[in-house]
Amino acid sequence: EAQVTQNPRYLITVTGKKLTVTCSQNMNHEYMSWYRQDPGLGLRQIYYSMNVEVTDKGDVPEGYKVSRKEKRNFPLILESPSPNQTSLYFCASSPGRQGPVGQYFGPGTRLTVT
Amino acid sequence: AQSVTQPDIHITVSEGASLELRCNYSYGATPYLFWYVQSPGQGLQLLLKYFSGDTLVQGIKGFEAEFKRSQSSFNLRKPSVHWSDAAEYFCAVGINDYKLSFGAGTTVTVRA
């Protein structure tokens, strides 16, 4: 089944404790993105990647890191989480050079930082 | 800078009634336009998209949307809603497939 998977789905952590949220897609997509969703703000893009080793900042990159060492994986890293990073996070992918067809979204990761 | 506005935060509609969700955008050129739906506790699912051509586009679940260049709008419609259409709907715009701007979303409640 074609899908984007994220792990973990739920995470409660404390301020300053480094964490990684994994994202993997099995559709051989070139483009991948991370978003955070907050009430009343919709989805805001954190980082995106156009291909392996090619990443760029989205609209709200502060406090986050990403890497794209393999085409299928795009982990989101919070080096020192803070309470204002409590949010619902979505990973998404899209085919890329085939032309815009819309993004496929993962199920989301709900992160709480205390 | 580009922006996407969904003027209605919450809409309540009776089952079987028609539904229209508004989306306005501000962009330098005609962008690619998308509508997504998010059911409670779920990820986002693509309903439909517009790139060029016929300004009335059909999507899944019986939804359609109309692009109006003069009004910078891309409104979503459904002639007759079902209880399963209760969800949050997001309009998104971009000039490519990897950098999208989303509206704040419209929550739809369906009453029996």
JSON list of C-alpha atoms in Angstrom, two decimals:
[
{"chain": "A", "resi": 1, "resn": "GLU", "atom": "CA", "xyz": [0.00, 0.00, 0.00]},
{"chain": "A", "resi": 2, "resn": "ALA", "atom": "CA", "xyz": [1.31, 3.43, -0.98]},
{"chain": "A", "resi": 3, "resn": "GLN", "atom": "CA", "xyz": [1.73, 5.45, 2.17]},
{"chain": "A", "resi": 4, "resn": "VAL", "atom": "CA", "xyz": [3.64, 7.91, 4.29]},
{"chain": "A", "resi": 5, "resn": "THR", "atom": "CA", "xyz": [4.39, 6.63, 7.77]},
{"chain": "A", "resi": 6, "resn": "GLN", "atom": "CA", "xyz": [5.43, 8.57, 10.84]},
{"chain": "A", "resi": 7, "resn": "ASN", "atom": "CA", "xyz": [6.73, 7.42, 14.18]},
{"chain": "A", "resi": 8, "resn": "PRO", "atom": "CA", "xyz": [5.93, 7.87, 16.92]},
{"chain": "A", "resi": 9, "resn": "ARG", "atom": "CA", "xyz": [2.28, 8.88, 16.60]},
{"chain": "A", "resi": 10, "resn": "TYR", "atom": "CA", "xyz": [2.23, 10.37, 20.09]},
{"chain": "A", "resi": 11, "resn": "LEU", "atom": "CA", "xyz": [5.11, 11.71, 22.13]},
{"chain": "A", "resi": 12, "resn": "ILE", "atom": "CA", "xyz": [5.33, 13.48, 25.45]},
{"chain": "A", "resi": 13, "resn": "THR", "atom": "CA", "xyz": [8.74, 14.81, 26.37]},
{"chain": "A", "resi": 14, "resn": "VAL", "atom": "CA", "xyz": [10.42, 17.39, 28.55]},
{"chain": "A", "resi": 15, "resn": "THR", "atom": "CA", "xyz": [12.09, 20.65, 27.63]},
{"chain": "A", "resi": 16, "resn": "GLY", "atom": "CA", "xyz": [15.59, 20.21, 26.25]},
{"chain": "A", "resi": 17, "resn": "LYS", "atom": "CA", "xyz": [15.51, 16.47, 25.60]},
{"chain": "A", "resi": 18, "resn": "LYS", "atom": "CA", "xyz": [16.50, 15.83, 22.01]},
{"chain": "A", "resi": 19, "resn": "LEU", "atom": "CA", "xyz": [14.02, 13.88, 19.93]},
{"chain": "A", "resi": 20, "resn": "THR", "atom": "CA", "xyz": [13.55, 12.61, 16.39]},
{"chain": "A", "resi": 21, "resn": "VAL", "atom": "CA", "xyz": [10.32, 12.00, 14.54]},
{"chain": "A", "resi": 22, "resn": "THR", "atom": "CA", "xyz": [10.79, 9.63, 11.65]},
{"chain": "A", "resi": 23, "resn": "CYS", "atom": "CA", "xyz": [9.03, 9.84, 8.29]},
{"chain": "A", "resi": 24, "resn": "SER", "atom": "CA", "xyz": [9.17, 7.28, 5.53]},
{"chain": "A", "resi": 25, "resn": "GLN", "atom": "CA", "xyz": [7.41, 6.98, 2.16]},
{"chain": "A", "resi": 26, "resn": "ASN", "atom": "CA", "xyz": [7.24, 3.95, -0.11]},
{"chain": "A", "resi": 27, "resn": "MET", "atom": "CA", "xyz": [6.24, 5.72, -3.33]},
{"chain": "A", "resi": 28, "resn": "ASN", "atom": "CA", "xyz": [9.70, 6.69, -4.56]},
{"chain": "A", "resi": 29, "resn": "HIS", "atom": "CA", "xyz": [8.73, 10.36, -4.26]},
{"chain": "A", "resi": 30, "resn": "GLU", "atom": "CA", "xyz": [11.36, 13.04, -4.73]},
{"chain": "A", "resi": 31, "resn": "TYR", "atom": "CA", "xyz": [9.76, 15.77, -2.65]},
{"chain": "A", "resi": 32, "resn": "MET", "atom": "CA", "xyz": [9.16, 15.56, 1.08]},
{"chain": "A", "resi": 33, "resn": "SER", "atom": "CA", "xyz": [8.02, 18.14, 3.62]},
{"chain": "A", "resi": 34, "resn": "TRP", "atom": "CA", "xyz": [7.34, 18.67, 7.29]},
{"chain": "A", "resi": 35, "resn": "TYR", "atom": "CA", "xyz": [4.46, 20.76, 8.57]},
{"chain": "A", "resi": 36, "resn": "ARG", "atom": "CA", "xyz": [3.15, 21.70, 11.97]},
{"chain": "A", "resi": 37, "resn": "GLN", "atom": "CA", "xyz": [-0.54, 22.24, 12.58]},
{"chain": "A", "resi": 38, "resn": "ASP", "atom": "CA", "xyz": [-1.78, 24.59, 15.29]},
{"chain": "A", "resi": 39, "resn": "PRO", "atom": "CA", "xyz": [-5.38, 25.62, 15.98]},
{"chain": "A", "resi": 40, "resn": "GLY", "atom": "CA", "xyz": [-6.40, 28.66, 13.99]},
{"chain": "A", "resi": 41, "resn": "LEU", "atom": "CA", "xyz": [-3.16, 28.70, 12.01]},
{"chain": "A", "resi": 42, "resn": "GLY", "atom": "CA", "xyz": [-3.63, 25.82, 9.62]},
{"chain": "A", "resi": 43, "resn": "LEU", "atom": "CA", "xyz": [-0.51, 24.02, 8.47]},
{"chain": "A", "resi": 44, "resn": "ARG", "atom": "CA", "xyz": [2.81, 25.79, 8.32]},
{"chain": "A", "resi": 45, "resn": "GLN", "atom": "CA", "xyz": [5.77, 24.33, 6.51]},
{"chain": "A", "resi": 46, "resn": "ILE", "atom": "CA", "xyz": [8.88, 23.68, 8.59]},
{"chain": "A", "resi": 47, "resn": "TYR", "atom": "CA", "xyz": [11.31, 22.24, 6.04]},
{"chain": "A", "resi": 48, "resn": "TYR", "atom": "CA", "xyz": [11.15, 20.63, 2.67]},
{"chain": "A", "resi": 49, "resn": "SER", "atom": "CA", "xyz": [13.42, 18.48, 0.55]},
{"chain": "A", "resi": 50, "resn": "MET", "atom": "CA", "xyz": [13.54, 18.25, -3.21]},
{"chain": "A", "resi": 51, "resn": "ASN", "atom": "CA", "xyz": [15.82, 15.22, -3.27]},
{"chain": "A", "resi": 52, "resn": "VAL", "atom": "CA", "xyz": [18.51, 13.37, -1.36]},
{"chain": "A", "resi": 53, "resn": "GLU", "atom": "CA", "xyz": [20.85, 15.83, 0.35]},
{"chain": "A", "resi": 54, "resn": "VAL", "atom": "CA", "xyz": [18.74, 18.79, -0.85]},
{"chain": "A", "resi": 55, "resn": "THR", "atom": "CA", "xyz": [16.77, 20.51, 1.89]},
{"chain": "A", "resi": 56, "resn": "ASP", "atom": "CA", "xyz": [15.53, 24.04, 2.47]},
{"chain": "A", "resi": 57, "resn": "LYS", "atom": "CA", "xyz": [13.71, 26.06, 5.08]},
{"chain": "A", "resi": 58, "resn": "GLY", "atom": "CA", "xyz": [9.99, 26.52, 5.05]},
{"chain": "A", "resi": 59, "resn": "ASP", "atom": "CA", "xyz": [8.09, 29.21, 6.89]},
{"chain": "A", "resi": 60, "resn": "VAL", "atom": "CA", "xyz": [8.82, 28.17, 10.49]},
{"chain": "A", "resi": 61, "resn": "PRO", "atom": "CA", "xyz": [12.22, 26.39, 10.60]},
{"chain": "A", "resi": 62, "resn": "GLU", "atom": "CA", "xyz": [13.52, 27.75, 13.90]},
{"chain": "A", "resi": 63, "resn": "GLY", "atom": "CA", "xyz": [14.25, 25.04, 16.44]},
{"chain": "A", "resi": 64, "resn": "TYR", "atom": "CA", "xyz": [14.12, 22.19, 13.90]},
{"chain": "A", "resi": 65, "resn": "LYS", "atom": "CA", "xyz": [16.58, 20.24, 11.81]},
{"chain": "A", "resi": 66, "resn": "VAL", "atom": "CA", "xyz": [16.09, 17.74, 9.02]},
{"chain": "A", "resi": 67, "resn": "SER", "atom": "CA", "xyz": [18.19, 15.42, 6.94]},
{"chain": "A", "resi": 68, "resn": "ARG", "atom": "CA", "xyz": [17.61, 13.51, 3.71]},
{"chain": "A", "resi": 69, "resn": "LYS", "atom": "CA", "xyz": [20.22, 10.81, 3.40]},
{"chain": "A", "resi": 70, "resn": "GLU", "atom": "CA", "xyz": [17.92, 8.36, 1.66]},
{"chain": "A", "resi": 71, "resn": "LYS", "atom": "CA", "xyz": [15.12, 9.08, -0.75]},
{"chain": "A", "resi": 72, "resn": "ARG", "atom": "CA", "xyz": [12.46, 7.36, 1.32]},
{"chain": "A", "resi": 73, "resn": "ASN", "atom": "CA", "xyz": [13.28, 8.89, 4.74]},
{"chain": "A", "resi": 74, "resn": "PHE", "atom": "CA", "xyz": [13.03, 12.43, 6.03]},
{"chain": "A", "resi": 75, "resn": "PRO", "atom": "CA", "xyz": [13.42, 12.63, 9.81]},
{"chain": "A", "resi": 76, "resn": "LEU", "atom": "CA", "xyz": [12.57, 15.74, 11.81]},
{"chain": "A", "resi": 77, "resn": "ILE", "atom": "CA", "xyz": [14.95, 16.52, 14.66]},
{"chain": "A", "resi": 78, "resn": "LEU", "atom": "CA", "xyz": [14.29, 18.75, 17.64]},
{"chain": "A", "resi": 79, "resn": "GLU", "atom": "CA", "xyz": [17.67, 19.30, 19.28]},
{"chain": "A", "resi": 80, "resn": "SER", "atom": "CA", "xyz": [16.30, 21.10, 22.34]},
{"chain": "A", "resi": 81, "resn": "PRO", "atom": "CA", "xyz": [12.51, 21.02, 22.37]},
{"chain": "A", "resi": 82, "resn": "SER", "atom": "CA", "xyz": [10.59, 23.82, 24.04]},
{"chain": "A", "resi": 83, "resn": "PRO", "atom": "CA", "xyz": [6.92, 24.04, 25.05]},
{"chain": "A", "resi": 84, "resn": "ASN", "atom": "CA", "xyz": [6.12, 26.26, 22.05]},
{"chain": "A", "resi": 85, "resn": "GLN", "atom": "CA", "xyz": [6.92, 23.27, 19.84]},
{"chain": "A", "resi": 86, "resn": "THR", "atom": "CA", "xyz": [3.96, 21.41, 21.26]},
{"chain": "A", "resi": 87, "resn": "SER", "atom": "CA", "xyz": [1.96, 20.75, 18.11]},
{"chain": "A", "resi": 88, "resn": "LEU", "atom": "CA", "xyz": [0.65, 18.23, 15.61]},
{"chain": "A", "resi": 89, "resn": "TYR", "atom": "CA", "xyz": [3.29, 17.41, 13.01]},
{"chain": "A", "resi": 90, "resn": "PHE", "atom": "CA", "xyz": [2.71, 16.07, 9.53]},
{"chain": "A", "resi": 91, "resn": "CYS", "atom": "CA", "xyz": [5.13, 14.66, 7.02]},
{"chain": "A", "resi": 92, "resn": "ALA", "atom": "CA", "xyz": [4.17, 14.78, 3.34]},
{"chain": "A", "resi": 93, "resn": "SER", "atom": "CA", "xyz": [5.60, 13.64, 0.04]},
{"chain": "A", "resi": 94, "resn": "SER", "atom": "CA", "xyz": [4.95, 14.25, -3.64]},
{"chain": "A", "resi": 95, "resn": "PRO", "atom": "CA", "xyz": [6.31, 12.73, -6.84]},
{"chain": "A", "resi": 96, "resn": "GLY", "atom": "CA", "xyz": [8.39, 15.69, -8.00]},
{"chain": "A", "resi": 97, "resn": "ARG", "atom": "CA", "xyz": [9.41, 16.08, -11.60]},
{"chain": "A", "resi": 98, "resn": "GLN", "atom": "CA", "xyz": [6.31, 14.30, -12.87]},
{"chain": "A", "resi": 99, "resn": "GLY", "atom": "CA", "xyz": [4.47, 17.54, -12.25]},
{"chain": "A", "resi": 100, "resn": "PRO", "atom": "CA", "xyz": [2.36, 18.82, -9.39]},
{"chain": "A", "resi": 101, "resn": "VAL", "atom": "CA", "xyz": [-0.18, 16.28, -8.25]},
{"chain": "A", "resi": 102, "resn": "GLY", "atom": "CA", "xyz": [-0.58, 17.32, -4.64]},
{"chain": "A", "resi": 103, "resn": "GLN", "atom": "CA", "xyz": [1.08, 16.01, -1.52]},
{"chain": "A", "resi": 104, "resn": "TYR", "atom": "CA", "xyz": [0.45, 12.74, 0.27]},
{"chain": "A", "resi": 105, "resn": "PHE", "atom": "CA", "xyz": [0.29, 13.17, 4.04]},
{"chain": "A", "resi": 106, "resn": "GLY", "atom": "CA", "xyz": [1.25, 10.90, 6.89]},
{"chain": "A", "resi": 107, "resn": "PRO", "atom": "CA", "xyz": [-1.10, 10.28, 9.83]},
{"chain": "A", "resi": 108, "resn": "GLY", "atom": "CA", "xyz": [0.52, 12.89, 12.06]},
{"chain": "A", "resi": 109, "resn": "THR", "atom": "CA", "xyz": [2.58, 12.95, 15.26]},
{"chain": "A", "resi": 110, "resn": "ARG", "atom": "CA", "xyz": [1.18, 14.70, 18.28]},
{"chain": "A", "resi": 111, "resn": "LEU", "atom": "CA", "xyz": [4.03, 16.13, 20.31]},
{"chain": "A", "resi": 112, "resn": "THR", "atom": "CA", "xyz": [3.72, 17.57, 23.80]},
{"chain": "A", "resi": 113, "resn": "VAL", "atom": "CA", "xyz": [6.72, 19.30, 25.38]},
{"chain": "A", "resi": 114, "resn": "THR", "atom": "CA", "xyz": [6.42, 19.99, 29.10]},
{"chain": "B", "resi": 1, "resn": "ALA", "atom": "CA", "xyz": [3.99, 37.62, 0.05]},
{"chain": "B", "resi": 2, "resn": "GLN", "atom": "CA", "xyz": [1.53, 34.89, -0.74]},
{"chain": "B", "resi": 3, "resn": "SER", "atom": "CA", "xyz": [-1.39, 34.28, 1.58]},
{"chain": "B", "resi": 4, "resn": "VAL", "atom": "CA", "xyz": [-4.43, 32.06, 1.75]},
{"chain": "B", "resi": 5, "resn": "THR", "atom": "CA", "xyz": [-7.63, 33.09, 3.49]},
{"chain": "B", "resi": 6, "resn": "GLN", "atom": "CA", "xyz": [-10.49, 30.88, 4.49]},
{"chain": "B", "resi": 7, "resn": "PRO", "atom": "CA", "xyz": [-13.00, 33.41, 5.83]},
{"chain": "B", "resi": 8, "resn": "ASP", "atom": "CA", "xyz": [-15.25, 30.89, 7.59]},
{"chain": "B", "resi": 9, "resn": "ILE", "atom": "CA", "xyz": [-13.81, 29.25, 10.68]},
{"chain": "B", "resi": 10, "resn": "HIS", "atom": "CA", "xyz": [-16.83, 27.04, 11.27]},
{"chain": "B", "resi": 11, "resn": "ILE", "atom": "CA", "xyz": [-19.85, 26.12, 9.17]},
{"chain": "B", "resi": 12, "resn": "THR", "atom": "CA", "xyz": [-22.85, 24.07, 10.27]},
{"chain": "B", "resi": 13, "resn": "VAL", "atom": "CA", "xyz": [-24.98, 22.50, 7.60]},
{"chain": "B", "resi": 14, "resn": "SER", "atom": "CA", "xyz": [-27.91, 20.09, 7.60]},
{"chain": "B", "resi": 15, "resn": "GLU", "atom": "CA", "xyz": [-27.48, 16.67, 6.08]},
{"chain": "B", "resi": 16, "resn": "GLY", "atom": "CA", "xyz": [-28.64, 16.78, 2.48]},
{"chain": "B", "resi": 17, "resn": "ALA", "atom": "CA", "xyz": [-28.12, 20.52, 2.15]},
{"chain": "B", "resi": 18, "resn": "SER", "atom": "CA", "xyz": [-25.54, 22.12, -0.10]},
{"chain": "B", "resi": 19, "resn": "LEU", "atom": "CA", "xyz": [-22.17, 23.26, 1.14]},
{"chain": "B", "resi": 20, "resn": "GLU", "atom": "CA", "xyz": [-19.81, 25.96, -0.07]},
{"chain": "B", "resi": 21, "resn": "LEU", "atom": "CA", "xyz": [-16.44, 26.71, 1.50]},
{"chain": "B", "resi": 22, "resn": "ARG", "atom": "CA", "xyz": [-14.61, 29.85, 0.52]},
{"chain": "B", "resi": 23, "resn": "CYS", "atom": "CA", "xyz": [-10.95, 30.28, -0.26]},
{"chain": "B", "resi": 24, "resn": "ASN", "atom": "CA", "xyz": [-9.21, 33.46, -1.37]},
{"chain": "B", "resi": 25, "resn": "TYR", "atom": "CA", "xyz": [-5.54, 33.80, -2.13]},
{"chain": "B", "resi": 26, "resn": "SER", "atom": "CA", "xyz": [-2.99, 36.47, -2.76]},
{"chain": "B", "resi": 27, "resn": "TYR", "atom": "CA", "xyz": [-0.27, 35.49, -5.18]},
{"chain": "B", "resi": 28, "resn": "GLY", "atom": "CA", "xyz": [1.91, 37.04, -7.83]},
{"chain": "B", "resi": 29, "resn": "ALA", "atom": "CA", "xyz": [0.70, 34.67, -10.51]},
{"chain": "B", "resi": 30, "resn": "THR", "atom": "CA", "xyz": [-1.93, 31.97, -10.82]},
{"chain": "B", "resi": 31, "resn": "PRO", "atom": "CA", "xyz": [-0.72, 29.30, -8.45]},
{"chain": "B", "resi": 32, "resn": "TYR", "atom": "CA", "xyz": [-1.58, 25.67, -8.19]},
{"chain": "B", "resi": 33, "resn": "LEU", "atom": "CA", "xyz": [-4.65, 25.29, -5.98]},
{"chain": "B", "resi": 34, "resn": "PHE", "atom": "CA", "xyz": [-5.66, 22.40, -3.76]},
{"chain": "B", "resi": 35, "resn": "TRP", "atom": "CA", "xyz": [-8.36, 21.42, -1.33]},
{"chain": "B", "resi": 36, "resn": "TYR", "atom": "CA", "xyz": [-7.64, 18.91, 1.43]},
{"chain": "B", "resi": 37, "resn": "VAL", "atom": "CA", "xyz": [-9.91, 17.31, 4.00]},
{"chain": "B", "resi": 38, "resn": "GLN", "atom": "CA", "xyz": [-8.90, 16.20, 7.48]},
{"chain": "B", "resi": 39, "resn": "SER", "atom": "CA", "xyz": [-11.25, 13.87, 9.33]},
{"chain": "B", "resi": 40, "resn": "PRO", "atom": "CA", "xyz": [-10.95, 13.81, 13.12]},
{"chain": "B", "resi": 41, "resn": "GLY", "atom": "CA", "xyz": [-7.69, 12.21, 14.18]},
{"chain": "B", "resi": 42, "resn": "GLN", "atom": "CA", "xyz": [-6.58, 11.62, 10.61]},
{"chain": "B", "resi": 43, "resn": "GLY", "atom": "CA", "xyz": [-4.04, 13.00, 8.20]},
{"chain": "B", "resi": 44, "resn": "LEU", "atom": "CA", "xyz": [-4.94, 15.17, 5.23]},
{"chain": "B", "resi": 45, "resn": "GLN", "atom": "CA", "xyz": [-6.49, 13.73, 2.10]},
{"chain": "B", "resi": 46, "resn": "LEU", "atom": "CA", "xyz": [-6.44, 15.50, -1.25]},
{"chain": "B", "resi": 47, "resn": "LEU", "atom": "CA", "xyz": [-9.94, 16.30, -2.49]},
{"chain": "B", "resi": 48, "resn": "LEU", "atom": "CA", "xyz": [-9.10, 18.06, -5.75]},
{"chain": "B", "resi": 49, "resn": "LYS", "atom": "CA", "xyz": [-6.58, 20.28, -7.49]},
{"chain": "B", "resi": 50, "resn": "TYR", "atom": "CA", "xyz": [-6.41, 22.94, -10.17]},
{"chain": "B", "resi": 51, "resn": "PHE", "atom": "CA", "xyz": [-3.44, 23.72, -12.36]},
{"chain": "B", "resi": 52, "resn": "SER", "atom": "CA", "xyz": [-4.88, 25.04, -15.61]},
{"chain": "B", "resi": 53, "resn": "GLY", "atom": "CA", "xyz": [-7.69, 24.53, -18.11]},
{"chain": "B", "resi": 54, "resn": "ASP", "atom": "CA", "xyz": [-11.32, 24.14, -17.16]},
{"chain": "B", "resi": 55, "resn": "THR", "atom": "CA", "xyz": [-11.97, 26.33, -14.15]},
{"chain": "B", "resi": 56, "resn": "LEU", "atom": "CA", "xyz": [-14.52, 23.91, -12.68]},
{"chain": "B", "resi": 57, "resn": "VAL", "atom": "CA", "xyz": [-12.76, 20.86, -11.32]},
{"chain": "B", "resi": 58, "resn": "GLN", "atom": "CA", "xyz": [-14.23, 17.67, -9.97]},
{"chain": "B", "resi": 59, "resn": "GLY", "atom": "CA", "xyz": [-12.80, 15.81, -7.04]},
{"chain": "B", "resi": 60, "resn": "ILE", "atom": "CA", "xyz": [-13.43, 12.83, -4.86]},
{"chain": "B", "resi": 61, "resn": "LYS", "atom": "CA", "xyz": [-16.39, 12.31, -2.53]},
{"chain": "B", "resi": 62, "resn": "GLY", "atom": "CA", "xyz": [-18.66, 14.38, -4.80]},
{"chain": "B", "resi": 63, "resn": "PHE", "atom": "CA", "xyz": [-16.83, 17.67, -4.28]},
{"chain": "B", "resi": 64, "resn": "GLU", "atom": "CA", "xyz": [-16.12, 20.27, -6.92]},
{"chain": "B", "resi": 65, "resn": "ALA", "atom": "CA", "xyz": [-14.34, 23.62, -6.93]},
{"chain": "B", "resi": 66, "resn": "GLU", "atom": "CA", "xyz": [-14.37, 26.63, -9.18]},
{"chain": "B", "resi": 67, "resn": "PHE", "atom": "CA", "xyz": [-11.38, 28.82, -9.89]},
{"chain": "B", "resi": 68, "resn": "LYS", "atom": "CA", "xyz": [-12.19, 32.47, -10.48]},
{"chain": "B", "resi": 69, "resn": "ARG", "atom": "CA", "xyz": [-9.13, 34.41, -11.53]},
{"chain": "B", "resi": 70, "resn": "SER", "atom": "CA", "xyz": [-10.82, 37.81, -11.27]},
{"chain": "B", "resi": 71, "resn": "GLN", "atom": "CA", "xyz": [-11.73, 37.17, -7.65]},
{"chain": "B", "resi": 72, "resn": "SER", "atom": "CA", "xyz": [-8.60, 35.20, -6.71]},
{"chain": "B", "resi": 73, "resn": "SER", "atom": "CA", "xyz": [-10.89, 32.55, -5.33]},
{"chain": "B", "resi": 74, "resn": "PHE", "atom": "CA", "xyz": [-11.11, 28.78, -5.36]},
{"chain": "B", "resi": 75, "resn": "ASN", "atom": "CA", "xyz": [-14.34, 27.85, -3.58]},
{"chain": "B", "resi": 76, "resn": "LEU", "atom": "CA", "xyz": [-15.27, 24.28, -2.75]},
{"chain": "B", "resi": 77, "resn": "ARG", "atom": "CA", "xyz": [-18.82, 23.00, -3.16]},
{"chain": "B", "resi": 78, "resn": "LYS", "atom": "CA", "xyz": [-20.88, 19.92, -2.61]},
{"chain": "B", "resi": 79, "resn": "PRO", "atom": "CA", "xyz": [-24.53, 19.74, -3.67]},
{"chain": "B", "resi": 80, "resn": "SER", "atom": "CA", "xyz": [-25.71, 17.44, -0.88]},
{"chain": "B", "resi": 81, "resn": "VAL", "atom": "CA", "xyz": [-23.66, 16.77, 2.24]},
{"chain": "B", "resi": 82, "resn": "HIS", "atom": "CA", "xyz": [-23.53, 13.50, 4.13]},
{"chain": "B", "resi": 83, "resn": "TRP", "atom": "CA", "xyz": [-22.83, 13.10, 7.83]},
{"chain": "B", "resi": 84, "resn": "SER", "atom": "CA", "xyz": [-19.44, 11.66, 6.88]},
{"chain": "B", "resi": 85, "resn": "ASP", "atom": "CA", "xyz": [-18.45, 15.04, 5.39]},
{"chain": "B", "resi": 86, "resn": "ALA", "atom": "CA", "xyz": [-18.03, 16.46, 8.90]},
{"chain": "B", "resi": 87, "resn": "ALA", "atom": "CA", "xyz": [-14.35, 17.34, 8.96]},
{"chain": "B", "resi": 88, "resn": "GLU", "atom": "CA", "xyz": [-11.89, 20.19, 8.66]},
{"chain": "B", "resi": 89, "resn": "TYR", "atom": "CA", "xyz": [-11.17, 21.48, 5.17]},
{"chain": "B", "resi": 90, "resn": "PHE", "atom": "CA", "xyz": [-8.01, 23.23, 4.08]},
{"chain": "B", "resi": 91, "resn": "CYS", "atom": "CA", "xyz": [-7.31, 25.27, 0.99]},
{"chain": "B", "resi": 92, "resn": "ALA", "atom": "CA", "xyz": [-3.67, 25.30, -0.15]},
{"chain": "B", "resi": 93, "resn": "VAL", "atom": "CA", "xyz": [-1.80, 27.20, -2.84]},
{"chain": "B", "resi": 94, "resn": "GLY", "atom": "CA", "xyz": [1.71, 27.05, -4.26]},
{"chain": "B", "resi": 95, "resn": "ILE", "atom": "CA", "xyz": [3.77, 27.48, -7.38]},
{"chain": "B", "resi": 96, "resn": "ASN", "atom": "CA", "xyz": [5.10, 23.96, -7.13]},
{"chain": "B", "resi": 97, "resn": "ASP", "atom": "CA", "xyz": [4.47, 20.69, -5.37]},
{"chain": "B", "resi": 98, "resn": "TYR", "atom": "CA", "xyz": [6.87, 21.01, -2.49]},
{"chain": "B", "resi": 99, "resn": "LYS", "atom": "CA", "xyz": [6.13, 24.43, -1.01]},
{"chain": "B", "resi": 100, "resn": "LEU", "atom": "CA", "xyz": [2.49, 25.02, -0.21]},
{"chain": "B", "resi": 101, "resn": "SER", "atom": "CA", "xyz": [0.76, 27.69, 1.85]},
{"chain": "B", "resi": 102, "resn": "PHE", "atom": "CA", "xyz": [-2.32, 26.55, 3.71]},
{"chain": "B", "resi": 103, "resn": "GLY", "atom": "CA", "xyz": [-5.33, 28.44, 4.93]},
{"chain": "B", "resi": 104, "resn": "ALA", "atom": "CA", "xyz": [-6.35, 28.25, 8.58]},
{"chain": "B", "resi": 105, "resn": "GLY", "atom": "CA", "xyz": [-9.06, 25.74, 7.78]},
{"chain": "B", "resi": 106, "resn": "THR", "atom": "CA", "xyz": [-12.86, 25.55, 7.96]},
{"chain": "B", "resi": 107, "resn": "THR", "atom": "CA", "xyz": [-14.54, 23.10, 10.30]},
{"chain": "B", "resi": 108, "resn": "VAL", "atom": "CA", "xyz": [-17.75, 21.63, 8.95]},
{"chain": "B", "resi": 109, "resn": "THR", "atom": "CA", "xyz": [-20.38, 20.25, 11.27]},
{"chain": "B", "resi": 110, "resn": "VAL", "atom": "CA", "xyz": [-23.24, 18.25, 9.79]},
{"chain": "B", "resi": 111, "resn": "ARG", "atom": "CA", "xyz": [-26.48, 18.11, 11.73]},
{"chain": "B", "resi": 112, "resn": "ALA", "atom": "CA", "xyz": [-29.07, 15.41, 11.21]}
]
